[in-house]
Amino acid sequence: MLSSLSRPRALALCALPVAALFAVVGLAPLPYAIAQPGTTVDVLGKDDGQEIIAITGAPVRPTTGQLRMTTIVATGPSTEVDLGDVTDAWFRTDRAVLPHDSVYPSGKSDAEIEKHNLGQMKESQDAATLAALGYLKMDPAKVKVTLHLSDIGGPSAGLLFSLGIVEKLEGDGDGGDLTGGNSVAGTGTIEADGTVGAVGGVSLKTQAAARDGSTVFLVPKAECSDAEAELPEGMRLVPVTALSDAVASLRALEQGQEKQVPSC
């Protein structure tokens, strides 16, 4: 019986179930996904040899500079994440621990989730086109925009697609580029009326942008604090709530009117 054991031995025996419990917890899959900075893509460039933004029905201007959409990479929908994975990611600035259901719809297979994400991308592209043409006061029945970008899903590139369309059709409105020939990155969903929405993972996306040479990052205003959490040195955050905000801020930066550009 336990009462007849010495105190050290009794404590050791009591600790065995606790140690076993920690061992089980350490190996058991947890309802999280681990995310890290992903790729960035210049929407003014090409993908698989095709223009990412192709426009017919209106004159298209040559552009310099880059508008880079940003992504995060997360562990797959079926990937098991254990306590060791979570602990490692928790103490790294280039990793984020996210609830699994905030990244992937629950109860869906990997194939269903991929289809869902690609569907969101298509909806985002359609909204981006309507937002850009609406901003430019162009008739979508006369100007056709085709967006081509393979293997990337989700709605978070909407703002950058809209800006890319505006850049190709109008630039800064005075013959120059909105980018000023520089590399501008950003993220944000977009509605057909030009409203910009939050996306998540912005602190990882700013790291991806800095890695790939951008020094200006357009961020949904509601996510300023998240973007500032791990902001790379030399990166300027520009908060936006609508496509018109983003265009106005880029135009001001390009023209050297720094005081007219909002900050987080």
PDB file of C-alpha atoms in Angstrom:
ATOM      1  CA  MET A   1       0.000   0.000   0.000  1.00  0.00           C
ATOM      2  CA  LEU A   2       1.063   3.558  -0.602  1.00  0.00           C
ATOM      3  CA  SER A   3       1.150   4.396   3.126  1.00  0.00           C
ATOM      4  CA  SER A   4       3.900   1.866   3.717  1.00  0.00           C
ATOM      5  CA  LEU A   5       6.224   3.331   1.056  1.00  0.00           C
ATOM      6  CA  SER A   6       8.936   5.845   1.703  1.00  0.00           C
ATOM      7  CA  ARG A   7       8.074   9.464   0.772  1.00  0.00           C
ATOM      8  CA  PRO A   8      10.468   9.669  -2.245  1.00  0.00           C
ATOM      9  CA  ARG A   9       9.160   6.397  -3.646  1.00  0.00           C
ATOM     10  CA  ALA A  10       5.560   7.405  -3.046  1.00  0.00           C
ATOM     11  CA  LEU A  11       6.117  10.699  -4.885  1.00  0.00           C
ATOM     12  CA  ALA A  12       7.765   8.844  -7.734  1.00  0.00           C
ATOM     13  CA  LEU A  13       4.790   6.508  -8.057  1.00  0.00           C
ATOM     14  CA  CYS A  14       2.351   9.424  -7.956  1.00  0.00           C
ATOM     15  CA  ALA A  15       4.308  11.154 -10.697  1.00  0.00           C
ATOM     16  CA  LEU A  16       4.041   8.213 -13.088  1.00  0.00           C
ATOM     17  CA  PRO A  17       0.423   8.858 -14.127  1.00  0.00           C
ATOM     18  CA  VAL A  18       1.183  12.576 -14.570  1.00  0.00           C
ATOM     19  CA  ALA A  19       4.215  11.800 -16.731  1.00  0.00           C
ATOM     20  CA  ALA A  20       2.160   9.365 -18.748  1.00  0.00           C
ATOM     21  CA  LEU A  21      -0.505  12.031 -19.225  1.00  0.00           C
ATOM     22  CA  PHE A  22       2.060  14.545 -20.479  1.00  0.00           C
ATOM     23  CA  ALA A  23       3.478  11.923 -22.831  1.00  0.00           C
ATOM     24  CA  VAL A  24       0.033  11.280 -24.278  1.00  0.00           C
ATOM     25  CA  VAL A  25      -0.683  15.018 -24.638  1.00  0.00           C
ATOM     26  CA  GLY A  26       2.698  15.552 -26.252  1.00  0.00           C
ATOM     27  CA  LEU A  27       2.009  12.960 -28.907  1.00  0.00           C
ATOM     28  CA  ALA A  28      -1.708  13.553 -29.419  1.00  0.00           C
ATOM     29  CA  PRO A  29      -2.796  15.657 -32.426  1.00  0.00           C
ATOM     30  CA  LEU A  30      -4.038  19.125 -31.479  1.00  0.00           C
ATOM     31  CA  PRO A  31      -6.685  21.254 -33.269  1.00  0.00           C
ATOM     32  CA  TYR A  32      -4.173  23.752 -34.635  1.00  0.00           C
ATOM     33  CA  ALA A  33      -2.404  24.621 -37.865  1.00  0.00           C
ATOM     34  CA  ILE A  34       1.117  26.028 -38.073  1.00  0.00           C
ATOM     35  CA  ALA A  35       1.584  28.888 -40.531  1.00  0.00           C
ATOM     36  CA  GLN A  36       4.678  30.612 -41.909  1.00  0.00           C
ATOM     37  CA  PRO A  37       5.487  33.259 -44.552  1.00  0.00           C
ATOM     38  CA  GLY A  38       4.609  32.015 -48.027  1.00  0.00           C
ATOM     39  CA  THR A  39       5.335  33.166 -51.551  1.00  0.00           C
ATOM     40  CA  THR A  40       4.689  36.615 -52.948  1.00  0.00           C
ATOM     41  CA  VAL A  41       3.590  37.177 -56.534  1.00  0.00           C
ATOM     42  CA  ASP A  42       3.861  40.313 -58.654  1.00  0.00           C
ATOM     43  CA  VAL A  43       0.370  40.645 -60.149  1.00  0.00           C
ATOM     44  CA  LEU A  44       1.806  42.891 -62.862  1.00  0.00           C
ATOM     45  CA  GLY A  45       3.948  39.989 -64.063  1.00  0.00           C
ATOM     46  CA  LYS A  46       3.369  36.532 -65.529  1.00  0.00           C
ATOM     47  CA  ASP A  47       2.453  33.099 -64.223  1.00  0.00           C
ATOM     48  CA  ASP A  48       3.335  30.032 -66.290  1.00  0.00           C
ATOM     49  CA  GLY A  49       4.110  32.316 -69.228  1.00  0.00           C
ATOM     50  CA  GLN A  50       0.746  34.105 -69.121  1.00  0.00           C
ATOM     51  CA  GLU A  51       0.029  37.643 -68.001  1.00  0.00           C
ATOM     52  CA  ILE A  52      -1.565  37.449 -64.565  1.00  0.00           C
ATOM     53  CA  ILE A  53      -3.766  40.403 -65.515  1.00  0.00           C
ATOM     54  CA  ALA A  54      -4.829  40.393 -69.169  1.00  0.00           C
ATOM     55  CA  ILE A  55      -7.064  43.204 -70.415  1.00  0.00           C
ATOM     56  CA  THR A  56      -8.882  43.701 -73.719  1.00  0.00           C
ATOM     57  CA  GLY A  57     -11.273  46.424 -74.824  1.00  0.00           C
ATOM     58  CA  ALA A  58      -9.153  49.309 -73.485  1.00  0.00           C
ATOM     59  CA  PRO A  59      -5.578  50.568 -73.958  1.00  0.00           C
ATOM     60  CA  VAL A  60      -3.113  48.901 -71.585  1.00  0.00           C
ATOM     61  CA  ARG A  61      -0.089  50.888 -70.475  1.00  0.00           C
ATOM     62  CA  PRO A  62       3.385  49.472 -69.817  1.00  0.00           C
ATOM     63  CA  THR A  63       4.323  49.387 -66.149  1.00  0.00           C
ATOM     64  CA  THR A  64       7.438  49.456 -64.028  1.00  0.00           C
ATOM     65  CA  GLY A  65       7.665  48.409 -60.413  1.00  0.00           C
ATOM     66  CA  GLN A  66       5.818  45.571 -58.740  1.00  0.00           C
ATOM     67  CA  LEU A  67       2.558  44.962 -56.899  1.00  0.00           C
ATOM     68  CA  ARG A  68       3.153  41.854 -54.851  1.00  0.00           C
ATOM     69  CA  MET A  69       0.291  39.856 -53.349  1.00  0.00           C
ATOM     70  CA  THR A  70       1.396  37.945 -50.254  1.00  0.00           C
ATOM     71  CA  THR A  71       0.531  34.518 -48.902  1.00  0.00           C
ATOM     72  CA  ILE A  72       1.066  32.312 -45.898  1.00  0.00           C
ATOM     73  CA  VAL A  73       1.762  28.582 -45.960  1.00  0.00           C
ATOM     74  CA  ALA A  74      -0.007  26.436 -43.377  1.00  0.00           C
ATOM     75  CA  THR A  75       0.244  22.789 -42.453  1.00  0.00           C
ATOM     76  CA  GLY A  76      -2.184  20.769 -44.555  1.00  0.00           C
ATOM     77  CA  PRO A  77      -5.805  20.127 -43.576  1.00  0.00           C
ATOM     78  CA  SER A  78      -5.027  16.522 -42.608  1.00  0.00           C
ATOM     79  CA  THR A  79      -1.599  17.173 -41.083  1.00  0.00           C
ATOM     80  CA  GLU A  80      -1.414  16.237 -37.416  1.00  0.00           C
ATOM     81  CA  VAL A  81       0.077  18.918 -35.177  1.00  0.00           C
ATOM     82  CA  ASP A  82       1.307  17.871 -31.731  1.00  0.00           C
ATOM     83  CA  LEU A  83       2.441  19.710 -28.617  1.00  0.00           C
ATOM     84  CA  GLY A  84       6.054  19.793 -29.775  1.00  0.00           C
ATOM     85  CA  ASP A  85       5.066  21.478 -33.042  1.00  0.00           C
ATOM     86  CA  VAL A  86       2.955  24.051 -31.213  1.00  0.00           C
ATOM     87  CA  THR A  87       5.656  24.772 -28.626  1.00  0.00           C
ATOM     88  CA  ASP A  88       8.319  25.234 -31.307  1.00  0.00           C
ATOM     89  CA  ALA A  89       6.117  27.568 -33.370  1.00  0.00           C
ATOM     90  CA  TRP A  90       5.015  29.554 -30.325  1.00  0.00           C
ATOM     91  CA  PHE A  91       8.540  30.820 -29.661  1.00  0.00           C
ATOM     92  CA  ARG A  92       9.372  31.684 -33.288  1.00  0.00           C
ATOM     93  CA  THR A  93       8.590  35.026 -34.888  1.00  0.00           C
ATOM     94  CA  ASP A  94       8.339  33.438 -38.348  1.00  0.00           C
ATOM     95  CA  ARG A  95       5.638  30.969 -37.306  1.00  0.00           C
ATOM     96  CA  ALA A  96       2.068  31.336 -36.059  1.00  0.00           C
ATOM     97  CA  VAL A  97      -0.205  28.885 -34.262  1.00  0.00           C
ATOM     98  CA  LEU A  98      -3.753  29.186 -35.588  1.00  0.00           C
ATOM     99  CA  PRO A  99      -6.957  27.323 -34.693  1.00  0.00           C
ATOM    100  CA  HIS A 100      -7.411  24.667 -37.376  1.00  0.00           C
ATOM    101  CA  ASP A 101     -10.994  25.754 -38.091  1.00  0.00           C
ATOM    102  CA  SER A 102      -9.886  29.350 -38.711  1.00  0.00           C
ATOM    103  CA  VAL A 103      -7.684  28.128 -41.562  1.00  0.00           C
ATOM    104  CA  TYR A 104      -9.738  25.262 -42.983  1.00  0.00           C
ATOM    105  CA  PRO A 105     -13.493  24.589 -42.989  1.00  0.00           C
ATOM    106  CA  SER A 106     -14.309  21.809 -40.534  1.00  0.00           C
ATOM    107  CA  GLY A 107     -15.649  18.477 -41.705  1.00  0.00           C
ATOM    108  CA  LYS A 108     -14.216  18.792 -45.224  1.00  0.00           C
ATOM    109  CA  SER A 109     -11.778  16.532 -47.064  1.00  0.00           C
ATOM    110  CA  ASP A 110      -8.514  17.904 -48.452  1.00  0.00           C
ATOM    111  CA  ALA A 111      -9.985  17.885 -51.964  1.00  0.00           C
ATOM    112  CA  GLU A 112     -13.120  19.714 -50.815  1.00  0.00           C
ATOM    113  CA  ILE A 113     -11.043  22.346 -49.030  1.00  0.00           C
ATOM    114  CA  GLU A 114      -8.867  22.906 -52.096  1.00  0.00           C
ATOM    115  CA  LYS A 115     -11.989  23.326 -54.227  1.00  0.00           C
ATOM    116  CA  HIS A 116     -13.432  25.750 -51.658  1.00  0.00           C
ATOM    117  CA  ASN A 117     -10.246  27.861 -51.603  1.00  0.00           C
ATOM    118  CA  LEU A 118     -10.036  28.014 -55.387  1.00  0.00           C
ATOM    119  CA  GLY A 119     -13.685  29.036 -55.473  1.00  0.00           C
ATOM    120  CA  GLN A 120     -12.930  31.861 -53.062  1.00  0.00           C
ATOM    121  CA  MET A 121     -10.080  32.991 -55.318  1.00  0.00           C
ATOM    122  CA  LYS A 122     -12.409  33.098 -58.346  1.00  0.00           C
ATOM    123  CA  GLU A 123     -15.005  35.114 -56.426  1.00  0.00           C
ATOM    124  CA  SER A 124     -12.239  37.450 -55.255  1.00  0.00           C
ATOM    125  CA  GLN A 125     -11.017  37.972 -58.817  1.00  0.00           C
ATOM    126  CA  ASP A 126     -14.518  38.791 -60.037  1.00  0.00           C
ATOM    127  CA  ALA A 127     -15.029  41.298 -57.220  1.00  0.00           C
ATOM    128  CA  ALA A 128     -11.574  42.804 -57.854  1.00  0.00           C
ATOM    129  CA  THR A 129     -12.430  43.373 -61.516  1.00  0.00           C
ATOM    130  CA  LEU A 130     -15.750  45.041 -60.706  1.00  0.00           C
ATOM    131  CA  ALA A 131     -14.127  47.198 -58.018  1.00  0.00           C
ATOM    132  CA  ALA A 132     -11.331  48.382 -60.317  1.00  0.00           C
ATOM    133  CA  LEU A 133     -13.566  49.097 -63.316  1.00  0.00           C
ATOM    134  CA  GLY A 134     -16.086  50.811 -61.047  1.00  0.00           C
ATOM    135  CA  TYR A 135     -13.333  53.010 -59.619  1.00  0.00           C
ATOM    136  CA  LEU A 136     -12.178  53.879 -63.159  1.00  0.00           C
ATOM    137  CA  LYS A 137     -15.776  54.392 -64.323  1.00  0.00           C
ATOM    138  CA  MET A 138     -15.332  51.858 -67.122  1.00  0.00           C
ATOM    139  CA  ASP A 139     -18.066  49.619 -68.480  1.00  0.00           C
ATOM    140  CA  PRO A 140     -17.387  45.956 -67.579  1.00  0.00           C
ATOM    141  CA  ALA A 141     -19.403  44.981 -70.658  1.00  0.00           C
ATOM    142  CA  LYS A 142     -16.793  46.669 -72.899  1.00  0.00           C
ATOM    143  CA  VAL A 143     -13.591  46.057 -70.947  1.00  0.00           C
ATOM    144  CA  LYS A 144     -12.728  42.403 -70.361  1.00  0.00           C
ATOM    145  CA  VAL A 145     -10.288  41.465 -67.602  1.00  0.00           C
ATOM    146  CA  THR A 146      -8.919  37.937 -67.293  1.00  0.00           C
ATOM    147  CA  LEU A 147      -6.965  37.017 -64.169  1.00  0.00           C
ATOM    148  CA  HIS A 148      -4.666  34.006 -64.275  1.00  0.00           C
ATOM    149  CA  LEU A 149      -2.915  32.677 -61.189  1.00  0.00           C
ATOM    150  CA  SER A 150      -2.602  28.957 -60.573  1.00  0.00           C
ATOM    151  CA  ASP A 151      -2.230  26.997 -57.333  1.00  0.00           C
ATOM    152  CA  ILE A 152      -3.155  29.846 -54.976  1.00  0.00           C
ATOM    153  CA  GLY A 153      -6.531  29.923 -53.240  1.00  0.00           C
ATOM    154  CA  GLY A 154      -8.468  32.171 -50.923  1.00  0.00           C
ATOM    155  CA  PRO A 155      -9.785  35.741 -51.170  1.00  0.00           C
ATOM    156  CA  SER A 156      -6.878  37.745 -49.733  1.00  0.00           C
ATOM    157  CA  ALA A 157      -5.375  38.883 -53.067  1.00  0.00           C
ATOM    158  CA  GLY A 158      -8.458  40.912 -54.011  1.00  0.00           C
ATOM    159  CA  LEU A 159      -7.009  44.334 -53.194  1.00  0.00           C
ATOM    160  CA  LEU A 160      -3.798  43.676 -55.113  1.00  0.00           C
ATOM    161  CA  PHE A 161      -5.685  42.404 -58.167  1.00  0.00           C
ATOM    162  CA  SER A 162      -7.765  45.598 -58.206  1.00  0.00           C
ATOM    163  CA  LEU A 163      -4.672  47.773 -57.880  1.00  0.00           C
ATOM    164  CA  GLY A 164      -2.995  45.833 -60.691  1.00  0.00           C
ATOM    165  CA  ILE A 165      -5.944  46.516 -62.999  1.00  0.00           C
ATOM    166  CA  VAL A 166      -5.905  50.222 -62.111  1.00  0.00           C
ATOM    167  CA  GLU A 167      -2.134  50.344 -62.653  1.00  0.00           C
ATOM    168  CA  LYS A 168      -2.381  48.771 -66.100  1.00  0.00           C
ATOM    169  CA  LEU A 169      -5.254  50.988 -67.239  1.00  0.00           C
ATOM    170  CA  GLU A 170      -4.556  54.346 -65.605  1.00  0.00           C
ATOM    171  CA  GLY A 171      -1.437  54.286 -63.437  1.00  0.00           C
ATOM    172  CA  ASP A 172      -1.257  57.366 -61.233  1.00  0.00           C
ATOM    173  CA  GLY A 173      -3.497  59.299 -63.634  1.00  0.00           C
ATOM    174  CA  ASP A 174      -0.666  61.604 -64.718  1.00  0.00           C
ATOM    175  CA  GLY A 175       1.345  59.257 -66.916  1.00  0.00           C
ATOM    176  CA  GLY A 176       3.305  57.608 -64.100  1.00  0.00           C
ATOM    177  CA  ASP A 177       3.084  54.389 -62.138  1.00  0.00           C
ATOM    178  CA  LEU A 178       1.287  54.029 -58.815  1.00  0.00           C
ATOM    179  CA  THR A 179       4.275  52.015 -57.609  1.00  0.00           C
ATOM    180  CA  GLY A 180       6.735  54.746 -58.560  1.00  0.00           C
ATOM    181  CA  GLY A 181       8.837  51.942 -60.035  1.00  0.00           C
ATOM    182  CA  ASN A 182       9.198  50.323 -56.604  1.00  0.00           C
ATOM    183  CA  SER A 183       8.013  47.049 -55.088  1.00  0.00           C
ATOM    184  CA  VAL A 184       4.767  47.485 -53.160  1.00  0.00           C
ATOM    185  CA  ALA A 185       3.183  44.571 -51.325  1.00  0.00           C
ATOM    186  CA  GLY A 186      -0.059  44.087 -49.481  1.00  0.00           C
ATOM    187  CA  THR A 187      -3.079  42.008 -48.654  1.00  0.00           C
ATOM    188  CA  GLY A 188      -6.816  42.396 -48.186  1.00  0.00           C
ATOM    189  CA  THR A 189     -10.094  41.079 -49.483  1.00  0.00           C
ATOM    190  CA  ILE A 190     -12.191  43.340 -51.677  1.00  0.00           C
ATOM    191  CA  GLU A 191     -15.877  43.782 -52.377  1.00  0.00           C
ATOM    192  CA  ALA A 192     -17.309  44.850 -55.718  1.00  0.00           C
ATOM    193  CA  ASP A 193     -17.886  48.337 -54.264  1.00  0.00           C
ATOM    194  CA  GLY A 194     -14.174  48.644 -53.410  1.00  0.00           C
ATOM    195  CA  THR A 195     -14.422  47.962 -49.666  1.00  0.00           C
ATOM    196  CA  VAL A 196     -11.268  46.292 -48.290  1.00  0.00           C
ATOM    197  CA  GLY A 197     -11.611  43.575 -45.647  1.00  0.00           C
ATOM    198  CA  ALA A 198      -9.374  41.823 -43.124  1.00  0.00           C
ATOM    199  CA  VAL A 199      -7.597  38.566 -43.954  1.00  0.00           C
ATOM    200  CA  GLY A 200      -5.420  37.267 -41.096  1.00  0.00           C
ATOM    201  CA  GLY A 201      -1.768  36.240 -41.003  1.00  0.00           C
ATOM    202  CA  VAL A 202      -0.574  39.763 -41.787  1.00  0.00           C
ATOM    203  CA  SER A 203       2.517  39.620 -39.541  1.00  0.00           C
ATOM    204  CA  LEU A 204       3.722  36.633 -41.566  1.00  0.00           C
ATOM    205  CA  LYS A 205       2.854  38.352 -44.843  1.00  0.00           C
ATOM    206  CA  THR A 206       4.917  41.445 -43.997  1.00  0.00           C
ATOM    207  CA  GLN A 207       7.880  39.124 -43.438  1.00  0.00           C
ATOM    208  CA  ALA A 208       7.335  37.514 -46.836  1.00  0.00           C
ATOM    209  CA  ALA A 209       7.104  40.968 -48.429  1.00  0.00           C
ATOM    210  CA  ALA A 210      10.339  42.158 -46.819  1.00  0.00           C
ATOM    211  CA  ARG A 211      12.120  38.959 -47.844  1.00  0.00           C
ATOM    212  CA  ASP A 212      11.141  39.600 -51.461  1.00  0.00           C
ATOM    213  CA  GLY A 213      12.219  43.227 -51.536  1.00  0.00           C
ATOM    214  CA  SER A 214       9.129  45.317 -50.753  1.00  0.00           C
ATOM    215  CA  THR A 215       9.356  48.325 -48.450  1.00  0.00           C
ATOM    216  CA  VAL A 216       5.691  49.422 -48.516  1.00  0.00           C
ATOM    217  CA  PHE A 217       2.871  47.182 -47.300  1.00  0.00           C
ATOM    218  CA  LEU A 218      -0.838  47.914 -47.754  1.00  0.00           C
ATOM    219  CA  VAL A 219      -2.773  46.462 -44.822  1.00  0.00           C
ATOM    220  CA  PRO A 220      -6.493  46.435 -43.961  1.00  0.00           C
ATOM    221  CA  LYS A 221      -6.845  49.153 -41.326  1.00  0.00           C
ATOM    222  CA  ALA A 222      -8.479  46.775 -38.842  1.00  0.00           C
ATOM    223  CA  GLU A 223      -5.303  44.671 -38.805  1.00  0.00           C
ATOM    224  CA  CYS A 224      -2.750  47.405 -38.144  1.00  0.00           C
ATOM    225  CA  SER A 225      -1.867  46.123 -34.677  1.00  0.00           C
ATOM    226  CA  ASP A 226      -1.338  42.584 -35.968  1.00  0.00           C
ATOM    227  CA  ALA A 227       0.879  43.862 -38.770  1.00  0.00           C
ATOM    228  CA  GLU A 228       2.963  45.889 -36.321  1.00  0.00           C
ATOM    229  CA  ALA A 229       3.604  42.860 -34.087  1.00  0.00           C
ATOM    230  CA  GLU A 230       6.561  41.520 -36.083  1.00  0.00           C
ATOM    231  CA  LEU A 231       7.112  44.355 -38.551  1.00  0.00           C
ATOM    232  CA  PRO A 232      10.386  43.969 -40.471  1.00  0.00           C
ATOM    233  CA  GLU A 233      12.826  46.863 -40.195  1.00  0.00           C
ATOM    234  CA  GLY A 234      12.342  49.450 -42.917  1.00  0.00           C
ATOM    235  CA  MET A 235       8.813  48.305 -43.832  1.00  0.00           C
ATOM    236  CA  ARG A 236       6.192  51.072 -44.074  1.00  0.00           C
ATOM    237  CA  LEU A 237       2.612  50.105 -43.262  1.00  0.00           C
ATOM    238  CA  VAL A 238      -0.163  51.923 -45.103  1.00  0.00           C
ATOM    239  CA  PRO A 239      -3.665  51.238 -43.695  1.00  0.00           C
ATOM    240  CA  VAL A 240      -6.550  51.074 -46.159  1.00  0.00           C
ATOM    241  CA  THR A 241     -10.304  50.592 -45.938  1.00  0.00           C
ATOM    242  CA  ALA A 242     -11.144  50.885 -49.641  1.00  0.00           C
ATOM    243  CA  LEU A 243      -9.543  50.673 -53.075  1.00  0.00           C
ATOM    244  CA  SER A 244      -9.735  54.465 -53.370  1.00  0.00           C
ATOM    245  CA  ASP A 245      -7.667  54.783 -50.150  1.00  0.00           C
ATOM    246  CA  ALA A 246      -4.979  52.523 -51.531  1.00  0.00           C
ATOM    247  CA  VAL A 247      -4.786  54.381 -54.849  1.00  0.00           C
ATOM    248  CA  ALA A 248      -4.660  57.774 -53.124  1.00  0.00           C
ATOM    249  CA  SER A 249      -1.902  56.648 -50.749  1.00  0.00           C
ATOM    250  CA  LEU A 250       0.226  55.138 -53.505  1.00  0.00           C
ATOM    251  CA  ARG A 251      -0.224  58.243 -55.647  1.00  0.00           C
ATOM    252  CA  ALA A 252       0.871  60.440 -52.726  1.00  0.00           C
ATOM    253  CA  LEU A 253       3.930  58.279 -52.055  1.00  0.00           C
ATOM    254  CA  GLU A 254       4.855  58.300 -55.735  1.00  0.00           C
ATOM    255  CA  GLN A 255       4.604  62.100 -55.800  1.00  0.00           C
ATOM    256  CA  GLY A 256       6.621  62.536 -52.619  1.00  0.00           C
ATOM    257  CA  GLN A 257       3.667  63.795 -50.557  1.00  0.00           C
ATOM    258  CA  GLU A 258       4.533  61.726 -47.502  1.00  0.00           C
ATOM    259  CA  LYS A 259       2.399  63.743 -45.073  1.00  0.00           C
ATOM    260  CA  GLN A 260      -0.747  62.808 -46.954  1.00  0.00           C
ATOM    261  CA  VAL A 261      -0.158  59.097 -46.443  1.00  0.00           C
ATOM    262  CA  PRO A 262      -1.796  57.593 -43.329  1.00  0.00           C
ATOM    263  CA  SER A 263       0.080  55.237 -41.058  1.00  0.00           C
ATOM    264  CA  CYS A 264      -0.884  52.591 -38.528  1.00  0.00           C
TER     265      CYS A 264
END
